[in-house]
CSV table of C-alpha atoms and ligand atoms in Angstrom, one decimal:
chain,number,residue,atom,x,y,z
O,1,MET,CA,-20.9,-106.9,22.6
O,2,ARG,CA,-18.3,-108.2,24.9
O,3,PHE,CA,-19.4,-110.9,28.0
O,4,LEU,CA,-18.3,-111.9,31.2
O,5,GLY,CA,-14.7,-113.5,31.4
O,6,ASP,CA,-13.7,-111.0,28.4
O,7,PRO,CA,-10.1,-109.6,29.2
O,8,GLY,CA,-11.6,-106.0,28.3
O,9,LEU,CA,-14.1,-105.8,30.7
O,10,ARG,CA,-11.7,-105.7,33.7
O,11,ALA,CA,-9.0,-103.7,32.2
O,12,PRO,CA,-8.5,-100.1,32.6
O,13,CYS,CA,-9.3,-97.6,30.1
O,14,ALA,CA,-7.8,-95.2,28.5
O,15,GLU,CA,-8.8,-91.3,28.8
O,16,VAL,CA,-9.8,-90.1,25.2
O,17,THR,CA,-7.3,-87.6,23.6
O,18,ALA,CA,-8.6,-87.3,20.0
O,19,PHE,CA,-11.7,-85.3,20.0
O,20,ASP,CA,-12.7,-86.2,16.6
O,21,ALA,CA,-15.2,-87.9,13.5
O,22,ASP,CA,-14.1,-91.5,14.9
O,23,LEU,CA,-14.6,-90.7,18.3
O,24,ALA,CA,-18.2,-89.3,17.3
O,25,LEU,CA,-18.5,-92.6,15.1
O,26,LEU,CA,-18.3,-94.8,18.3
O,27,ILE,CA,-20.9,-93.2,20.6
O,28,GLU,CA,-22.6,-93.5,17.3
O,29,ASP,CA,-22.4,-97.1,17.6
O,30,MET,CA,-22.8,-97.2,20.9
O,31,TYR,CA,-25.7,-95.3,20.6
O,32,ALA,CA,-27.5,-97.9,18.3
O,33,THR,CA,-25.5,-100.9,20.0
O,34,MET,CA,-27.5,-100.3,23.4
O,35,TYR,CA,-31.1,-99.7,21.2
O,36,ALA,CA,-30.3,-103.3,19.9
O,37,ALA,CA,-30.0,-104.7,23.2
O,38,HIS,CA,-32.9,-103.0,25.3
O,39,GLY,CA,-30.0,-101.2,27.3
O,40,VAL,CA,-30.5,-97.5,29.5
O,41,GLY,CA,-26.6,-97.7,28.7
O,42,LEU,CA,-23.3,-98.1,28.0
O,43,ALA,CA,-19.4,-98.3,28.2
O,44,ALA,CA,-17.3,-99.0,25.1
O,45,ASN,CA,-15.5,-101.4,26.5
O,46,GLN,CA,-18.1,-103.5,26.2
O,47,ILE,CA,-18.2,-103.0,22.8
O,48,GLY,CA,-14.1,-103.6,22.7
O,49,VAL,CA,-12.9,-100.3,22.8
O,50,GLY,CA,-11.0,-99.8,25.8
O,51,LEU,CA,-11.2,-96.0,25.7
O,52,ARG,CA,-13.2,-93.6,28.8
O,53,VAL,CA,-16.9,-93.2,27.3
O,54,PHE,CA,-20.2,-94.0,27.7
O,55,VAL,CA,-24.2,-93.5,26.8
O,56,PHE,CA,-27.1,-93.5,28.4
O,57,ASP,CA,-30.6,-93.0,28.1
O,58,CYS,CA,-32.9,-93.8,30.9
O,59,PRO,CA,-35.7,-92.5,33.4
O,60,ASP,CA,-35.8,-91.0,36.6
O,61,ASP,CA,-37.5,-91.9,39.3
O,62,GLU,CA,-39.7,-89.1,38.3
O,63,ASP,CA,-40.0,-91.0,34.2
O,64,HIS,CA,-37.9,-87.8,33.4
O,65,ARG,CA,-35.6,-88.8,30.2
O,66,HIS,CA,-31.8,-88.5,30.5
O,67,LEU,CA,-30.1,-88.7,26.9
O,68,GLY,CA,-26.1,-88.2,26.8
O,69,HIS,CA,-22.5,-89.3,26.8
O,70,VAL,CA,-19.5,-89.0,28.3
O,71,VAL,CA,-16.4,-88.9,27.6
O,72,ASN,CA,-13.0,-89.2,30.3
O,73,PRO,CA,-15.5,-89.2,33.1
O,74,ARG,CA,-13.6,-88.7,37.0
O,75,LEU,CA,-15.8,-89.0,40.2
O,76,ALA,CA,-15.4,-85.7,41.8
O,77,GLU,CA,-18.0,-86.1,44.9
O,78,ALA,CA,-20.7,-87.8,45.8
O,79,ASP,CA,-23.0,-86.0,47.8
O,80,GLY,CA,-23.9,-89.3,50.3
O,81,VAL,CA,-26.7,-90.3,49.4
O,82,THR,CA,-27.0,-93.4,48.6
O,83,VAL,CA,-30.0,-96.2,47.3
O,84,ARG,CA,-29.9,-99.5,46.3
O,85,GLY,CA,-32.1,-101.6,43.9
O,86,PRO,CA,-31.8,-104.5,41.6
O,87,GLU,CA,-29.0,-103.6,38.5
O,88,GLY,CA,-27.8,-105.9,35.6
O,89,CYS,CA,-25.1,-105.5,33.1
O,90,LEU,CA,-25.8,-106.1,29.1
O,91,SER,CA,-22.4,-107.7,30.0
O,92,LEU,CA,-23.8,-110.5,32.4
O,93,PRO,CA,-27.3,-111.4,30.7
O,94,GLY,CA,-29.5,-112.3,32.9
O,95,ILE,CA,-27.7,-111.4,35.7
O,96,GLU,CA,-29.6,-108.9,38.7
O,97,ALA,CA,-27.8,-107.8,42.0
O,98,GLY,CA,-28.9,-105.0,44.6
O,99,THR,CA,-26.2,-102.6,44.1
O,100,PRO,CA,-26.2,-100.1,45.8
O,101,ALA,CA,-25.5,-96.3,43.9
O,102,THR,CA,-24.2,-93.0,45.3
O,103,THR,CA,-25.8,-89.9,43.5
O,104,VAL,CA,-23.2,-87.7,42.8
O,105,ARG,CA,-22.6,-84.1,41.6
C,201,LIG,C1,-27.5,-99.3,35.3
C,201,LIG,S1,-26.7,-99.0,34.6
C,201,LIG,C2,-27.3,-99.6,32.8
C,201,LIG,C3,-27.0,-101.1,32.8
C,201,LIG,C4,-27.2,-101.8,31.6
C,201,LIG,N1,-26.0,-101.5,30.7
C,201,LIG,C5,-24.7,-101.5,30.5
C,201,LIG,O1,-24.9,-102.9,30.9
C,201,LIG,C6,-28.5,-102.1,30.8
C,201,LIG,O2,-29.1,-102.5,31.6
C,201,LIG,O3,-28.3,-100.9,30.4
């Protein structure tokens, strides 16, 4: 796990261009790391890999589970519904802050 101060957490991540066995292994590693840390989401740069990939496994407000991984995410549109709530980060252990989040399509 990379923590606050690691330059890799501030650097732009590269686009994934090879959808191959190495990418599958990376994603498996990310799930394992996220579960070991009792997290609900994890980005590749948090484990030192500067690629645009994240995994998630979290409930919504109605306790429905959402599990998946996203490669080369791009924010296309936000529908304007913004909620603010406490949010933490596995790379900043012990810190939590009120963070606005906007739902997206
Ligand atoms: C709200 S997104 C997830 C935040 C955090 N994951 C990465 O740092 C975690 O607690 O799993």
